Coordinates of C-alpha atoms in Angstrom, one line a residue:
Chain A
M1 CA 138.8 25.5 164.6
S2 CA 136.0 25.9 167.1
I3 CA 134.4 29.2 167.2
F4 CA 135.9 30.4 170.4
Q5 CA 139.3 29.7 168.8
K6 CA 138.1 31.8 165.7
L7 CA 136.8 34.7 167.7
G8 CA 140.1 34.8 169.9
Q9 CA 142.3 34.9 166.7
F10 CA 139.9 37.5 165.3
T11 CA 140.5 39.7 168.2
L12 CA 144.2 39.3 168.6
D13 CA 144.4 39.8 165.1
A14 CA 142.6 43.2 165.4
F15 CA 144.9 44.2 168.3
A16 CA 148.0 42.9 166.4
R17 CA 147.1 45.2 163.4
T18 CA 146.3 48.2 165.7
G19 CA 149.7 47.8 167.4
R20 CA 151.4 47.5 163.9
G21 CA 149.3 50.6 162.7
T22 CA 150.6 52.9 165.9
Q23 CA 154.2 51.5 165.2
F24 CA 154.0 52.5 161.4
L25 CA 152.4 55.9 162.2
S26 CA 155.4 56.8 164.7
Q27 CA 158.0 55.5 161.8
V28 CA 156.0 57.9 159.1
L29 CA 155.8 60.9 161.7
L30 CA 159.6 60.4 162.5
G31 CA 160.2 60.5 158.4
L32 CA 158.1 63.7 158.1
P33 CA 161.0 66.3 158.4
S34 CA 163.2 64.5 155.7
V35 CA 160.0 64.5 153.4
L36 CA 159.7 68.4 153.8
M37 CA 163.4 68.5 152.5
R38 CA 162.5 67.1 149.2
P39 CA 159.3 69.2 148.3
T40 CA 159.6 67.7 144.9
L41 CA 158.4 64.3 145.9
L42 CA 155.7 66.1 148.0
I43 CA 154.5 68.0 145.2
R44 CA 154.0 65.0 142.7
Q45 CA 152.1 63.3 145.6
L46 CA 149.8 66.2 146.1
F47 CA 149.2 66.1 142.3
M48 CA 148.1 62.3 142.4
V49 CA 146.5 62.8 145.5
G50 CA 144.7 65.8 145.5
V51 CA 144.3 67.4 142.4
Q52 CA 143.3 64.3 140.9
T53 CA 140.7 64.1 143.2
L54 CA 139.5 67.3 142.4
L55 CA 136.6 66.6 139.8
I56 CA 134.9 64.2 141.6
I57 CA 134.9 66.6 144.9
L58 CA 133.7 69.3 142.3
V59 CA 130.7 67.3 140.6
A60 CA 129.6 65.6 144.0
G61 CA 129.7 69.1 145.9
L62 CA 127.7 70.7 143.0
F63 CA 125.1 67.9 142.9
V64 CA 124.9 67.7 147.3
G65 CA 124.3 71.6 147.4
M66 CA 121.5 71.8 144.9
V67 CA 119.6 68.5 146.2
L68 CA 119.8 70.1 149.6
A69 CA 118.3 73.4 148.6
L70 CA 115.6 71.3 146.8
Q71 CA 114.8 69.2 149.8
A72 CA 115.2 72.5 152.3
Y73 CA 112.6 74.1 149.8
I74 CA 110.2 71.1 150.0
V75 CA 109.9 71.2 153.6
L76 CA 110.3 74.9 154.5
V77 CA 107.7 76.1 152.0
D78 CA 105.2 74.6 154.3
F79 CA 106.3 76.9 156.9
G80 CA 106.5 79.9 154.8
A81 CA 110.1 79.7 155.7
E82 CA 111.6 79.4 152.4
E83 CA 114.0 82.3 152.8
S84 CA 116.0 79.9 155.4
I85 CA 116.9 77.4 152.6
S86 CA 120.3 79.2 152.5
L87 CA 120.9 78.5 156.2
M88 CA 119.7 74.9 155.9
V89 CA 122.2 74.5 153.0
S90 CA 124.9 76.1 154.6
L91 CA 125.0 74.9 158.2
S92 CA 124.7 71.2 156.9
I93 CA 127.5 71.8 154.3
L94 CA 129.9 73.4 156.8
R95 CA 129.1 71.1 159.8
E96 CA 128.6 67.7 158.7
L97 CA 128.3 67.2 154.8
G98 CA 131.5 68.9 153.8
P99 CA 134.0 67.2 155.6
V100 CA 132.3 63.8 155.9
F101 CA 131.4 63.5 151.9
T102 CA 134.9 64.8 151.6
G103 CA 136.6 62.2 153.8
L104 CA 134.4 59.2 152.2
L105 CA 135.0 60.3 148.6
F106 CA 138.5 60.7 149.6
A107 CA 138.8 57.2 151.0
G108 CA 137.3 55.8 147.9
R109 CA 139.0 57.6 145.3
A110 CA 142.5 58.5 146.7
G111 CA 142.8 56.2 149.8
S112 CA 142.2 53.1 147.4
A113 CA 144.6 54.2 144.9
L114 CA 147.4 54.8 147.8
T115 CA 146.5 51.2 149.4
A116 CA 146.9 49.6 146.0
E117 CA 150.3 51.3 144.9
I118 CA 151.6 51.2 148.0
G119 CA 150.6 47.2 148.5
L120 CA 152.0 46.5 144.7
M121 CA 155.3 48.0 145.4
K122 CA 155.3 45.7 148.5
S123 CA 154.2 42.6 146.2
T124 CA 156.8 43.2 143.7
E125 CA 159.3 43.6 146.5
Q126 CA 160.3 47.0 145.4
L127 CA 160.2 48.3 148.9
S128 CA 162.3 45.6 150.4
G129 CA 164.7 46.5 147.1
M130 CA 164.8 50.2 148.5
E131 CA 165.6 49.1 152.1
M132 CA 168.7 46.7 150.4
M133 CA 170.0 49.8 149.1
A134 CA 169.9 51.6 152.2
V135 CA 167.0 53.9 151.0
N136 CA 164.4 54.2 153.7
P137 CA 161.1 53.6 152.0
M138 CA 159.3 55.6 155.0
K139 CA 160.9 58.5 153.7
Y140 CA 160.8 58.3 150.1
V141 CA 157.6 56.4 149.4
I142 CA 155.3 56.3 152.4
G143 CA 156.1 59.8 153.9
P144 CA 155.3 62.2 150.8
R145 CA 151.9 60.0 150.3
F146 CA 150.9 60.7 153.7
L147 CA 151.7 64.3 154.0
A148 CA 150.2 65.0 150.8
G149 CA 147.0 63.0 151.7
V150 CA 147.1 64.9 155.1
I151 CA 147.4 68.3 153.4
S152 CA 144.8 67.4 150.6
V153 CA 141.8 66.4 152.6
P154 CA 141.0 70.0 154.2
L155 CA 141.7 71.8 151.1
L156 CA 139.3 69.4 149.1
T157 CA 136.9 70.2 151.9
L158 CA 137.2 73.8 151.5
I159 CA 136.5 73.4 147.7
F160 CA 133.6 70.8 148.1
M161 CA 131.9 73.4 150.7
A162 CA 132.3 76.4 148.5
I163 CA 131.0 74.3 145.4
A164 CA 128.2 72.9 147.4
I165 CA 127.1 76.5 148.5
L166 CA 127.3 77.8 145.0
G167 CA 125.4 74.9 143.6
G168 CA 122.6 75.5 146.4
Y169 CA 122.5 79.1 145.5
F170 CA 121.8 78.4 141.9
V171 CA 119.0 76.0 142.7
A172 CA 117.3 78.6 145.1
T173 CA 117.7 81.5 143.1
E174 CA 117.3 80.2 139.4
L175 CA 114.8 77.4 139.9
L176 CA 113.1 78.5 142.9
G177 CA 113.2 82.0 142.3
L178 CA 114.6 83.2 145.6
Y179 CA 115.9 86.9 145.9
E180 CA 119.6 86.8 145.8
G181 CA 120.0 89.3 148.9
V182 CA 117.9 87.1 151.2
F183 CA 119.8 83.9 150.3
W184 CA 123.4 85.5 151.2
S185 CA 121.9 87.7 154.1
Q186 CA 120.2 84.8 156.2
M187 CA 123.2 82.9 155.5
Q188 CA 125.7 85.6 156.9
A189 CA 123.1 86.3 160.1
K190 CA 123.4 82.9 161.2
V191 CA 126.7 81.1 160.2
D192 CA 129.5 81.6 162.8
F193 CA 133.0 81.8 161.4
Y194 CA 134.5 80.0 164.4
E195 CA 131.5 77.6 165.4
D196 CA 130.7 76.5 162.1
L197 CA 133.6 76.9 159.6
V198 CA 136.5 76.4 161.5
N199 CA 134.9 73.2 163.4
G200 CA 134.2 71.8 159.8
I201 CA 137.7 72.5 159.1
I202 CA 138.9 70.7 162.3
K203 CA 136.7 67.8 161.3
S204 CA 138.3 67.6 158.0
L205 CA 141.9 67.5 159.3
V206 CA 141.1 64.6 161.5
F207 CA 139.4 63.0 159.0
G208 CA 142.1 63.5 156.5
F209 CA 144.7 62.1 159.0
V210 CA 142.6 59.0 159.8
V211 CA 141.7 57.9 156.2
V212 CA 145.4 58.6 155.0
W213 CA 146.9 56.9 157.7
I214 CA 144.6 53.8 157.2
S215 CA 144.8 53.6 153.7
V216 CA 148.9 54.0 153.7
F217 CA 148.9 51.3 156.4
E218 CA 146.7 48.6 154.8
G219 CA 149.0 48.9 151.7
Y220 CA 152.3 48.5 153.5
D221 CA 150.7 45.9 156.0
C222 CA 149.0 43.8 153.0
V223 CA 149.8 40.2 152.4
P224 CA 151.9 40.4 149.5
T225 CA 149.9 38.3 146.8
S226 CA 147.4 39.4 144.4
E227 CA 144.5 38.3 146.8
G228 CA 146.0 40.1 149.8
L229 CA 146.3 43.3 147.7
G230 CA 142.7 43.0 146.9
Q231 CA 141.7 42.6 150.5
A232 CA 144.1 45.4 151.8
T233 CA 142.4 47.6 149.3
T234 CA 138.9 46.8 150.1
R235 CA 139.7 47.2 153.8
S236 CA 141.2 50.4 153.2
V237 CA 137.9 51.8 151.7
V238 CA 135.8 50.2 154.3
H239 CA 137.8 50.9 157.4
G240 CA 138.5 54.6 156.1
S241 CA 134.9 55.2 155.4
L242 CA 133.5 53.6 158.7
A243 CA 136.1 55.8 160.8
V244 CA 135.1 58.9 158.9
L245 CA 131.6 58.3 159.9
G246 CA 132.3 57.2 163.8
L247 CA 134.9 59.9 164.4
D248 CA 132.3 62.3 163.1
F249 CA 129.8 61.3 165.7
V250 CA 132.4 61.8 168.3
L251 CA 133.6 65.1 167.1
T252 CA 130.3 66.4 166.7
A253 CA 129.0 65.5 170.3
I254 CA 132.3 67.4 171.4
M255 CA 132.1 70.4 169.5
F256 CA 128.5 71.4 169.5
N257 CA 128.2 70.3 173.0
V258 CA 125.3 68.1 173.2
Chain B
M1 CA 153.6 64.7 132.8
N2 CA 156.8 66.8 133.2
T3 CA 157.4 68.5 136.7
R4 CA 156.3 71.9 135.5
T5 CA 153.0 71.1 134.5
I6 CA 152.6 69.3 137.9
E7 CA 153.7 72.3 139.8
I8 CA 151.3 74.6 138.2
M9 CA 148.2 72.1 138.7
V10 CA 149.0 71.6 142.4
G11 CA 149.6 75.3 142.5
L12 CA 146.0 75.8 141.0
F13 CA 144.5 73.5 143.5
V14 CA 146.1 75.1 146.4
A15 CA 144.9 78.5 145.1
G16 CA 141.3 77.4 144.5
A17 CA 141.5 76.0 148.0
M18 CA 142.4 79.5 149.4
A19 CA 139.6 81.3 147.2
A20 CA 137.1 78.7 148.8
L21 CA 138.5 79.5 152.2
F22 CA 137.9 83.5 151.5
M23 CA 134.4 82.8 150.0
L24 CA 133.5 80.7 152.8
S25 CA 134.8 83.3 155.6
M26 CA 133.6 86.4 153.8
K27 CA 130.4 85.5 151.9
V28 CA 129.1 82.6 153.9
S29 CA 130.1 83.3 157.6
N30 CA 130.0 86.5 159.4
L31 CA 133.4 87.1 159.8
A32 CA 133.4 90.1 158.0
S33 CA 131.1 91.7 160.7
Y34 CA 133.6 90.6 163.4
G35 CA 136.7 93.0 163.0
G36 CA 137.3 96.6 162.3
D37 CA 134.4 98.6 163.1
E38 CA 134.2 98.3 166.8
G39 CA 131.1 99.3 168.0
Y40 CA 130.0 100.4 171.5
V41 CA 128.5 98.1 174.2
V42 CA 125.4 99.3 176.1
K43 CA 123.7 96.9 178.8
A44 CA 119.8 96.4 179.6
Q45 CA 118.3 94.6 182.4
F46 CA 115.3 92.7 181.4
D47 CA 112.9 90.2 183.7
N48 CA 112.5 87.7 181.1
I49 CA 114.4 87.4 178.1
G50 CA 112.5 84.3 176.6
G51 CA 114.7 82.7 173.7
L52 CA 117.1 85.4 173.0
K53 CA 120.5 84.4 172.4
V54 CA 124.0 85.9 172.2
R55 CA 124.3 87.4 168.4
S56 CA 120.5 87.8 168.2
P57 CA 120.0 90.9 166.3
V58 CA 119.5 94.6 167.7
S59 CA 117.1 96.5 165.5
A60 CA 115.7 100.0 165.7
G61 CA 112.8 100.9 163.4
G62 CA 113.2 97.3 161.7
V63 CA 116.9 98.5 160.8
R64 CA 119.7 96.1 162.0
V65 CA 122.3 98.3 164.2
G66 CA 123.9 95.6 166.1
K67 CA 124.1 92.5 168.0
V68 CA 123.6 90.9 171.3
S69 CA 127.2 90.1 172.6
E70 CA 126.5 89.0 176.1
I71 CA 123.6 87.3 178.4
A72 CA 124.5 87.4 181.9
Y73 CA 122.0 86.8 185.1
D74 CA 122.5 89.6 188.0
N75 CA 122.4 87.9 191.4
E76 CA 121.4 90.8 193.1
S77 CA 118.4 92.0 191.0
Y78 CA 117.5 88.8 190.0
A79 CA 117.1 90.0 186.2
A80 CA 119.0 89.1 182.8
V81 CA 121.4 91.5 181.7
V82 CA 121.9 91.8 178.1
S83 CA 124.7 93.6 176.6
M84 CA 124.1 94.9 173.0
D85 CA 127.1 95.6 170.6
I86 CA 125.7 98.8 168.7
E87 CA 127.5 99.6 165.7
P88 CA 129.5 103.1 165.9
Q89 CA 127.4 105.0 163.1
Y90 CA 124.3 104.5 164.8
K91 CA 123.5 107.1 168.0
F92 CA 120.5 106.7 170.3
P93 CA 119.3 109.2 173.0
K94 CA 119.9 108.4 176.4
D95 CA 116.2 107.7 177.2
T96 CA 115.9 104.8 174.6
A97 CA 113.4 101.9 175.6
A98 CA 114.5 98.3 174.9
S99 CA 112.0 95.6 174.3
I100 CA 112.3 92.1 173.3
Y101 CA 110.4 91.0 170.2
T102 CA 109.8 87.9 168.2
A103 CA 110.0 88.1 164.3
G104 CA 107.1 86.3 163.4
L105 CA 104.9 83.9 165.2
L106 CA 107.5 81.2 165.4
G107 CA 110.4 83.4 164.6
E108 CA 113.5 84.3 166.3
Q109 CA 113.6 86.8 168.9
F110 CA 115.5 90.2 168.6
V111 CA 116.2 93.3 170.7
G112 CA 114.0 96.3 169.4
L113 CA 115.5 100.0 170.2
E114 CA 112.8 102.9 170.3
P115 CA 114.6 106.1 170.6
G116 CA 113.3 108.6 173.2
G117 CA 113.9 112.5 173.1
D118 CA 117.0 113.4 175.4
E119 CA 119.7 115.4 174.0
D120 CA 122.4 113.1 175.2
F121 CA 123.4 110.2 173.5
L122 CA 124.2 106.5 174.8
K123 CA 127.8 105.8 175.4
A124 CA 129.6 102.7 175.9
G125 CA 128.7 101.2 179.2
D126 CA 125.4 102.8 179.5
V127 CA 122.5 101.2 181.0
I128 CA 118.9 101.4 179.4
D129 CA 116.5 101.6 181.9
L130 CA 113.4 101.7 180.1
T131 CA 112.9 97.8 179.0
Q132 CA 110.2 95.1 178.4
S133 CA 110.5 91.7 178.7
A134 CA 109.6 89.0 175.9
L135 CA 106.4 87.9 175.6
V136 CA 106.1 84.5 177.0
L137 CA 103.3 82.5 175.5
E138 CA 102.3 80.6 178.2
Q139 CA 102.0 83.4 180.5
V140 CA 99.9 85.1 178.0
I141 CA 97.6 82.1 178.0
G142 CA 97.6 81.6 181.5
Q143 CA 96.5 85.4 182.1
F144 CA 94.1 84.9 179.4
L145 CA 92.6 81.8 181.2
Y146 CA 92.6 83.7 184.4
S147 CA 90.9 86.6 183.3
K148 CA 88.1 84.3 181.7
A149 CA 87.8 82.3 184.5
Q150 CA 86.9 85.2 186.7
E151 CA 84.5 86.8 184.1
D152 CA 82.2 83.6 184.6

């Protein structure tokens, strides 16, 4: 094959994948009402997807907050502005790091697991078996996982934000000797509920939707071999992470009017 | 793992997230200072507001008594109109003066109120007449250079 043929095939493949992904998404969304009729399936998936990601989110959030506070101190102490540590920590966490970190960690921890699980179900023909029994896998397998992921990511983001700010608080007050009251009052004076917190939550909703869509679709669309499953899992993490970072730029540009 | 354990874990997860949201909105952001205590709004005209922004603090004697709620430009008097939302427990005489100060050399700007001696108090919608604009560093340096040049 010449290089032009390869390039053309690559492009056409990419478009075909996007088309299949959109078709897949509409089928999943159509199946969502019947997912809500069976909350047991949803709750089990919330446990698999959300609760089991909690630990990595807690640990990562704590350390991100602590490192941010240290870095902020190193820069700000030169200007005699070390009271603003809390402001720098909270704004970076609420606006950017909270949603982005959670999106990336979720793609790595839960997204890959979703892809592998659904991909293996496809490879071992469990999905087609369900279809043979007139059970729609969109409603029983894909739908609950999709919805659970979309619900989990904003909740995980909130927890990440809170724990990161507590981590920053610990470093600033215990290690660096900042006064407790200064820490909170600087933050409260400048952090806006709508502009900062709500925008962060909107970001996390978007990231959750996209990451879960990508990982569930990659599993459903994988080539049903062990190699294909491995590739699908890799693609799910890579595409999910890149989508989070790319969308973050777009959302920031829209939200903060630059 | 049985269904009940899973339900409890998921419940804890959701409750934890709600607690995080509560903490973020009450302790971190200034949501608590939004609702409830409706203050009164007074206006003041300034020739130059410098770097004053909406939500900049309004203080009297160093105590924060309110915040800037709106900044507009008046086409007729060619001046900036600053609306200040003052918390209801603070009262100021009618002839209070408003000035724009900078906290520290490079710090943020805020409106400082100096109470006068009038017996009536400012009400919602009143306008503060005595105002002093922000100090713009370029202007000060310009004036300084100008006076130096005249001395020589």
